[in-house]
Tab-separated table of C-alpha atoms and ligand atoms in Angstrom:
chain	number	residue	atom	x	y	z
A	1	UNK	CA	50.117	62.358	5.130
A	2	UNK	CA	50.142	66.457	4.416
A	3	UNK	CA	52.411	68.854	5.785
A	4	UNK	CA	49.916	71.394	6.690
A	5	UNK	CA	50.509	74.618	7.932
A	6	UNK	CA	46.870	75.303	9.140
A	7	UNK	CA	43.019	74.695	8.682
A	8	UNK	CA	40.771	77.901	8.649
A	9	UNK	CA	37.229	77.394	8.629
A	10	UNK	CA	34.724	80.228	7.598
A	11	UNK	CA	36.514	82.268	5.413
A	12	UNK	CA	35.216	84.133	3.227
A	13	UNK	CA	38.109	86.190	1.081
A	14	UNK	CA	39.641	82.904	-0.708
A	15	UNK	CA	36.884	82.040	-2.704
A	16	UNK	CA	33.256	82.414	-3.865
A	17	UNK	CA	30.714	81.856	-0.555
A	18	UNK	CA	31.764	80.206	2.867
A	19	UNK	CA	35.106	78.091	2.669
A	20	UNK	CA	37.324	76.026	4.680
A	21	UNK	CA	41.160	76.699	3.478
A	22	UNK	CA	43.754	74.329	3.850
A	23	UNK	CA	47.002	75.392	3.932
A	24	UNK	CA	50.266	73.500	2.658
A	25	UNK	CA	53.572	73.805	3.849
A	26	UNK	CA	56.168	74.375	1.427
A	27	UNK	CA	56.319	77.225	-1.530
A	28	UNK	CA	60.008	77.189	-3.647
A	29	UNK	CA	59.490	80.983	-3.819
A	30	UNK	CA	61.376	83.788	-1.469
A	31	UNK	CA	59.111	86.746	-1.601
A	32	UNK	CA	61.577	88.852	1.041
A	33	UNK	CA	57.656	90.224	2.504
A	34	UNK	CA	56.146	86.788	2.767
A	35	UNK	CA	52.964	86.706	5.011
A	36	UNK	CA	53.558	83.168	5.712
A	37	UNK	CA	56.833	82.419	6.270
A	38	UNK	CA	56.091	79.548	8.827
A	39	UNK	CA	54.963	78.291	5.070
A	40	UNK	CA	58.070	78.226	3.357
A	41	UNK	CA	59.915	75.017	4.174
A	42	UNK	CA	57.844	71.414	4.068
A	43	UNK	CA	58.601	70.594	7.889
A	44	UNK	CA	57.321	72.382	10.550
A	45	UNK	CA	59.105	75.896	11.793
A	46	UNK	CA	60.188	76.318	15.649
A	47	UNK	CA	58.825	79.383	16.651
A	48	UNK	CA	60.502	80.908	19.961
A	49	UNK	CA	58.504	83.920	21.639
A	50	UNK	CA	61.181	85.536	23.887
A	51	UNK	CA	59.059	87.779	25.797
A	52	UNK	CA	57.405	84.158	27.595
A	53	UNK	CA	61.346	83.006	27.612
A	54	UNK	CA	63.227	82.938	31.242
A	55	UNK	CA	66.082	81.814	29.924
A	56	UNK	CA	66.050	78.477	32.210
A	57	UNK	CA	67.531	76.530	29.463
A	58	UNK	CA	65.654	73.254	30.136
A	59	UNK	CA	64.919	72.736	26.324
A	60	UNK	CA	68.522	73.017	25.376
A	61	UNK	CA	68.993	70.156	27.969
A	62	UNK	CA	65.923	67.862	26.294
A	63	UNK	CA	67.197	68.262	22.716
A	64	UNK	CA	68.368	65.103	21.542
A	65	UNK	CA	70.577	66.669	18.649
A	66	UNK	CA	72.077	69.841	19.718
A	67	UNK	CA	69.536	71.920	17.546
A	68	UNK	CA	68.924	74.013	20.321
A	69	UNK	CA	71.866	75.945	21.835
A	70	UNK	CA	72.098	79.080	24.273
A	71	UNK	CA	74.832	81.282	22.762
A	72	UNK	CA	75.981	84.450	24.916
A	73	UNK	CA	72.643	83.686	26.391
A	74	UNK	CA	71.220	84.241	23.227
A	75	UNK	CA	68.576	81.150	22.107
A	76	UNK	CA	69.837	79.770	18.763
A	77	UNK	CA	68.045	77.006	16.599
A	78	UNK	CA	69.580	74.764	13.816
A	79	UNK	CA	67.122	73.924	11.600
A	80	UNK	CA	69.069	70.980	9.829
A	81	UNK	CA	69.812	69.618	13.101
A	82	UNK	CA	66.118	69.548	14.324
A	83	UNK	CA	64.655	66.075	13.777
A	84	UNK	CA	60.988	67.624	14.792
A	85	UNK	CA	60.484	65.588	17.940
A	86	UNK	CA	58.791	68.339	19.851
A	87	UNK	CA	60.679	67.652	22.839
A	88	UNK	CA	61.628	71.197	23.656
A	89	UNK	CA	58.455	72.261	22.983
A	90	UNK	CA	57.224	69.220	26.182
A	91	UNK	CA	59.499	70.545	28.294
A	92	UNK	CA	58.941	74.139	28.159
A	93	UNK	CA	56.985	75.122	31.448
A	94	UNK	CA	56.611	78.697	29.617
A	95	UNK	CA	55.409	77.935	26.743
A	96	UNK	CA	58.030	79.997	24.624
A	97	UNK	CA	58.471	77.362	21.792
A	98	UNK	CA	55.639	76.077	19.408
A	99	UNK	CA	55.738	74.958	16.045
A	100	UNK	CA	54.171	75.921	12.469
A	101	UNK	CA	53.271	73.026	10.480
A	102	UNK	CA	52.243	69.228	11.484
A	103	UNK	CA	51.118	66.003	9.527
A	104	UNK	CA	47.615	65.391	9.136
A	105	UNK	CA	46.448	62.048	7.418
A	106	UNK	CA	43.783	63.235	4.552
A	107	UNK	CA	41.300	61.398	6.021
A	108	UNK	CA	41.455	63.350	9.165
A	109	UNK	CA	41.749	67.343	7.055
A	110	UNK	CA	38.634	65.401	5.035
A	111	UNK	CA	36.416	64.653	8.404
A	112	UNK	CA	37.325	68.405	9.216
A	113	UNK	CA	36.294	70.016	5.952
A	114	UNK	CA	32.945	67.615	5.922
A	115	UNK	CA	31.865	69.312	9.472
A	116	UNK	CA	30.872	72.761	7.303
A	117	UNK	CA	29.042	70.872	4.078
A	118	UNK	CA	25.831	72.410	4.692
A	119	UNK	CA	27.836	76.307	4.670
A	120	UNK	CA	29.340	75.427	1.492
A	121	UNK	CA	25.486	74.273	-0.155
A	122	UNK	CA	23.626	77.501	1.573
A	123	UNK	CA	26.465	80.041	0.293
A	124	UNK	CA	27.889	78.438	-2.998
A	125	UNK	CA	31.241	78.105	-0.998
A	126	UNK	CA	33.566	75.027	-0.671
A	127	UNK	CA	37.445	74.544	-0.063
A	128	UNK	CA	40.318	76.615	-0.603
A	129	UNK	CA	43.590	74.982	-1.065
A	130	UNK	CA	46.298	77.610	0.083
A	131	UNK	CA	49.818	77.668	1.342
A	132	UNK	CA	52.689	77.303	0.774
A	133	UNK	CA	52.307	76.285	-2.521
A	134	UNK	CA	49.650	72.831	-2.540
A	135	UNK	CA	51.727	71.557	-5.481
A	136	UNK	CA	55.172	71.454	-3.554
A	137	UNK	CA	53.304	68.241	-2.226
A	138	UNK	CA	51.900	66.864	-5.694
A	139	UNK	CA	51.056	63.027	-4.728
A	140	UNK	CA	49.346	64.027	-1.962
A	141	UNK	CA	47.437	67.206	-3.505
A	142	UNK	CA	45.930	64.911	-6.106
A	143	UNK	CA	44.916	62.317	-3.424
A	144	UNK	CA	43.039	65.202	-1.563
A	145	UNK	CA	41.779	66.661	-4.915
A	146	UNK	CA	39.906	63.427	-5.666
A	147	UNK	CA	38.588	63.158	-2.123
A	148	UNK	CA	37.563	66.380	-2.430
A	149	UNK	CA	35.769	65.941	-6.118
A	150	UNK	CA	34.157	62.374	-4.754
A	151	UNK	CA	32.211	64.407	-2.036
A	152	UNK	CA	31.382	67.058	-5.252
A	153	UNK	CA	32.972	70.171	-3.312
A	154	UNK	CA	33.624	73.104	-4.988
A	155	UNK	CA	37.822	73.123	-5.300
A	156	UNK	CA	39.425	76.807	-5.585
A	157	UNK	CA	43.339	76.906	-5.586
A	158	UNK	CA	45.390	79.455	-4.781
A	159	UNK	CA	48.901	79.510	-6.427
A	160	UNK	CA	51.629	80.679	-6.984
A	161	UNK	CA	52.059	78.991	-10.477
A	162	UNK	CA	55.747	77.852	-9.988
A	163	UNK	CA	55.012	74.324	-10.963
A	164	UNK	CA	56.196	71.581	-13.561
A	165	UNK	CA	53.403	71.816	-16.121
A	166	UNK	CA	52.456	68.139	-16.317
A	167	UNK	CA	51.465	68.214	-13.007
A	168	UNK	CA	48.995	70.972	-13.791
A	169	UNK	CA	47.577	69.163	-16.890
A	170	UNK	CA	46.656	66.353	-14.000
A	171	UNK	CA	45.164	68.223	-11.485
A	172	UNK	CA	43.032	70.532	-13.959
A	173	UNK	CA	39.994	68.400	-14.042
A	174	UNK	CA	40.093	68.265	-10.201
A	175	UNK	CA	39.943	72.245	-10.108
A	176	UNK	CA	36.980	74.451	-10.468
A	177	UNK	CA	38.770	77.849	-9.809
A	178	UNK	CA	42.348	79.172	-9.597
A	179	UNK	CA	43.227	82.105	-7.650
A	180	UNK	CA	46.580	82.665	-9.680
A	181	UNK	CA	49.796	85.104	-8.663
A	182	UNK	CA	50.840	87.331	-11.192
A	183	UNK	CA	53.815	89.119	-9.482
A	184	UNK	CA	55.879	90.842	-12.196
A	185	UNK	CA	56.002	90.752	-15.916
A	186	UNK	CA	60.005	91.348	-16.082
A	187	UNK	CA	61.732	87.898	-15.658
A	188	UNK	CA	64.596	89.478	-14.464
A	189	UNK	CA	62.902	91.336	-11.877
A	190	UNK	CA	61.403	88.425	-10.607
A	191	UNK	CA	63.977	86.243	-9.994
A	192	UNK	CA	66.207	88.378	-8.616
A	193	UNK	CA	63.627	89.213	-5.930
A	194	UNK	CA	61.238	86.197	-5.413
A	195	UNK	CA	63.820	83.540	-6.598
A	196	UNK	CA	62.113	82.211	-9.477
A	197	UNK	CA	61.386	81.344	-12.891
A	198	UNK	CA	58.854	83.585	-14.259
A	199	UNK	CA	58.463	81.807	-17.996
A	200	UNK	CA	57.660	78.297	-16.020
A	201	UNK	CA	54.418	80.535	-14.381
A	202	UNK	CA	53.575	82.241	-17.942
A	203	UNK	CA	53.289	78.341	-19.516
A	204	UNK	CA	51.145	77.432	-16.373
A	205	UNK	CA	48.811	80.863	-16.426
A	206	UNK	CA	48.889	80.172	-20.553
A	207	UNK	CA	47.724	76.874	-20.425
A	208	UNK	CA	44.893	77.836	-17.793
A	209	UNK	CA	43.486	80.714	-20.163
A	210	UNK	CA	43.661	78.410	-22.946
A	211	UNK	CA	41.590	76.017	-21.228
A	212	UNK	CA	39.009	78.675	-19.614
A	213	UNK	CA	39.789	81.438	-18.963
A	214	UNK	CA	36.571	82.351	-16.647
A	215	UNK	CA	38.695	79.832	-14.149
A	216	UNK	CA	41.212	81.964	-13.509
A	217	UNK	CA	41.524	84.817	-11.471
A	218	UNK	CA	44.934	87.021	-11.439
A	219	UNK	CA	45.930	87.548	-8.014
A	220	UNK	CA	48.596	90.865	-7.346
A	221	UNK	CA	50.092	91.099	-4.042
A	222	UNK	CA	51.117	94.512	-4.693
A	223	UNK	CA	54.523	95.294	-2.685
A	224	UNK	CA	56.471	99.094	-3.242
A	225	UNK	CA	59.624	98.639	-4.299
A	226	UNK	CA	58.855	95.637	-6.325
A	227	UNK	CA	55.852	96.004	-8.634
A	228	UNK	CA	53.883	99.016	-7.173
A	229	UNK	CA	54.342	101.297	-10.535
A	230	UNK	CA	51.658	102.531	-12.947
A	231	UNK	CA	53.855	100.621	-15.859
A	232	UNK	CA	53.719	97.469	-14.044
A	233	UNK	CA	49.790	97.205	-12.592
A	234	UNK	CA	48.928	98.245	-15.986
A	235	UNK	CA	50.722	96.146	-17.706
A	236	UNK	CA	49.643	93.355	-15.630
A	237	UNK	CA	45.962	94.261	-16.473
A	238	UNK	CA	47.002	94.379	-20.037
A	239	UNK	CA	48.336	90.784	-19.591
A	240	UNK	CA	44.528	89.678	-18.180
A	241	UNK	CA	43.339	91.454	-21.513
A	242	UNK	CA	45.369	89.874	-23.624
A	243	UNK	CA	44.672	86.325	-22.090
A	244	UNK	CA	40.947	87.295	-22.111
A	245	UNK	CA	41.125	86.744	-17.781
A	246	UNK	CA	37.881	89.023	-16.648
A	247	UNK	CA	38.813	89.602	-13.169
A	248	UNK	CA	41.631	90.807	-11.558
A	249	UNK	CA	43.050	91.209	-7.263
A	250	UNK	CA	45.204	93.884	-5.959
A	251	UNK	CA	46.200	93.144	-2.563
A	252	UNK	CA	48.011	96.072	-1.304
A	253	UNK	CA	51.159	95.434	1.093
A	254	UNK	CA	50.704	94.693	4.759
A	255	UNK	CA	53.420	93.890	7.188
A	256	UNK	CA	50.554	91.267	9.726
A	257	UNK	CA	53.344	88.903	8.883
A	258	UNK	CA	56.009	90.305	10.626
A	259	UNK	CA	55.570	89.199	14.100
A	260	UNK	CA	56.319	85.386	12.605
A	261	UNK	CA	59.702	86.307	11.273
A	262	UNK	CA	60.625	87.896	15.146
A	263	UNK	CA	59.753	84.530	16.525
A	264	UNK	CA	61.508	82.598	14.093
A	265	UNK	CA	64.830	84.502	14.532
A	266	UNK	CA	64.912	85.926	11.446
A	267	UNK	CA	64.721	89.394	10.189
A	268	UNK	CA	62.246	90.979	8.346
A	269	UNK	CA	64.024	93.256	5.137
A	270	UNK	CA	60.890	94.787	3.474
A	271	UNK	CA	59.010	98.333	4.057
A	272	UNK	CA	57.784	98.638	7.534
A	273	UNK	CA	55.162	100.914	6.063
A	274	UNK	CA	51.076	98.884	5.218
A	275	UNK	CA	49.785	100.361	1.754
A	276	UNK	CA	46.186	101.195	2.234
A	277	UNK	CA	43.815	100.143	0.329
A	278	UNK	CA	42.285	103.453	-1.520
A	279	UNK	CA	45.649	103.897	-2.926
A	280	UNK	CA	45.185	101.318	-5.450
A	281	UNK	CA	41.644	102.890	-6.570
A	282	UNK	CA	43.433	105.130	-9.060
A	283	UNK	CA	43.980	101.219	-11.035
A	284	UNK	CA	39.963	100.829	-11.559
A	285	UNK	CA	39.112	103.134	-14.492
A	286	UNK	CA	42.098	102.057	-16.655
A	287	UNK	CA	41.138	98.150	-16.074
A	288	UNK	CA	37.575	98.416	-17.157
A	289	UNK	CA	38.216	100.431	-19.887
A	290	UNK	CA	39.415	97.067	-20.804
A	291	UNK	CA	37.169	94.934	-19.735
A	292	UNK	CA	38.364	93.803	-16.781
A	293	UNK	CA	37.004	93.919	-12.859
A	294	UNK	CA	39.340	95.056	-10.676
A	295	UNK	CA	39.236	94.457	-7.033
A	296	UNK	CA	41.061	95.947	-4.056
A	297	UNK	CA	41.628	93.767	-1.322
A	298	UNK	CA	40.837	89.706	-1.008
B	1	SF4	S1	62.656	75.933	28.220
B	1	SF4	FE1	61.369	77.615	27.494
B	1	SF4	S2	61.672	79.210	29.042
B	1	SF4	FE2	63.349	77.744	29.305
B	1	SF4	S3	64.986	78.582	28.003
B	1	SF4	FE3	63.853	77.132	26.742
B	1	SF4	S4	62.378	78.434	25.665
B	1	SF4	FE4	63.125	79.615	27.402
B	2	SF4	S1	62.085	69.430	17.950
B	2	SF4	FE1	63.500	67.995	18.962
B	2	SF4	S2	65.357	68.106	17.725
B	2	SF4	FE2	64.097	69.883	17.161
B	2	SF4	S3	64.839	71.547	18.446
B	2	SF4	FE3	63.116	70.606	19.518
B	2	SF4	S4	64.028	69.043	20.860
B	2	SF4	FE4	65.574	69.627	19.357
């Protein structure tokens, strides 16, 4: 079984031609502006919309463990007290509580992904393997991987590259294209603010541009107040130079995740303010003076 946060069929920004993207839960980073953050953890997230709430408090009363609790009339949910039975979410007449994130057998995310084969043929597509972060769940990303390579489906990953490096070497052969996240180039920088180790992604994005480095694409969420400086892009363009990577993502900063953190009772810390996309333009001269295509946007 996979934790998986979603299925999307018919996308077209993850990957070369027509794709069906399966996304993992589970990613050990913290960006503070995740898009996903329904993503983060392996189980699945309660997600409470108060505005279809009326406050009956019949879930509190069909929670088995107490995760659920009315405080001050204020809903309140304990995440290590939740043993996912979905009961709340049964006996909400309202429908005010859902979840993000279920187990799916692989046979059952395989039948799905077969249904668009003859997309993936007419428009060079295939599957996108998203999250999350697909190698939080190793055993099982390998089991799909060879599924996937059996039926001779074109495999793009995208990552995060905060992974032990063994388990890279393994599912190489299995991977036609990775979509790769180059965040920062100052370690200190990025731990501080996503919460990890930047040298253990530099070994992974190494070994990939040692291997081929047409299979990698550098992806740049680009975030003010974290990376969104001349000295950084650049040097991040310098970095796909360097590592002879020809193509390079910025994604400029969008807040479309923020409605998830509302309903899962958290708060949302970054810039309230989207980056458009023409602002990044200014990046394209410098990167193919060195050789490099840059794109704005997925
Ligand atoms: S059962 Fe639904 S409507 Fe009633 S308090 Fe719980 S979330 Fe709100
Ligand atoms: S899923 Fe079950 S344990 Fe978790 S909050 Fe709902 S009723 Fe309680």
């Amino acid at each position: 079984m996979i934790n998986i946060c979603n299925i999307e069929r018919f996308a077209t920004h993850d990957g070369p031609g027509i794709r069906t993207v399966v996304f993992f839960q589970g990613c050990p980073l913290r960006c503070p502006w995740c898009a996903n953050p329904e993503s983060q953890i392996i189980q699945a997230h309660l997600l409470y919309d108060h505005k279809k709430c009326v406050g009956c408090q019949v879930c509190e009363q069909h929670c088995p463990t107490k995760a659920i609790q009315f405080t001050d009339h204020r809903f309140t949910w304990d995440r290590s007290l939740c043993i996912h039975c979905k009961a709340c979410e049964q006996a909400c007449l309202h429908h005010a509580i859902s979840f993000a994130g279920e187990q799916r057998s692989i046979d059952d995310i395989m039948e799905e992904i077969r249904k668009d084969k003859d997309y993936y043929r007419s428009s060079h597509g295939g599957v996108t393997i998203s999250g999350g972060e697909a190698f939080m769940q190793f055993p099982q990303l390998m089991e799909l991987l060879k599924k996937l390579k059996e039926e001779d489906l074109h495999v793009t990953i995208e990552t995060c590259g905060q992974f032990p490096s063994e388990y890279l070497e393994q599912a190489y052969p299995y991977i036609d294209l990775f979509y790769f996240d180059i965040k920062h180039v100052d370690d200190d920088i990025y731990r501080s603010t996503v919460k990890g180790n930047r040298k253990q992604v530099q070994r992974n994005m190494e070994y990939l541009t040692r291997k081929d480095p047409d299979k990698i694409v550098f992806r740049v969420p680009v975030i003010p107040g974290f990376n969104y400086d001349d000295k950084t892009l650049n040097a991040i363009i310098d970095l796909a130079k360097q590592h002879h990577v020809k193509e390079v993502h910025f994604l400029p900063y969008h807040t479309l995740g923020k409605v998830k953190y509302e309903k899962m009772l958290q708060d949302y810390t970054w810039s309230p303010t989207m980056m458009k996309e023409e602002e990044l333009e200014k990046y394209k001269p410098y990167a193919l003076s060195q050789g490099i295509t840059l794109k704005i946007g997925g």
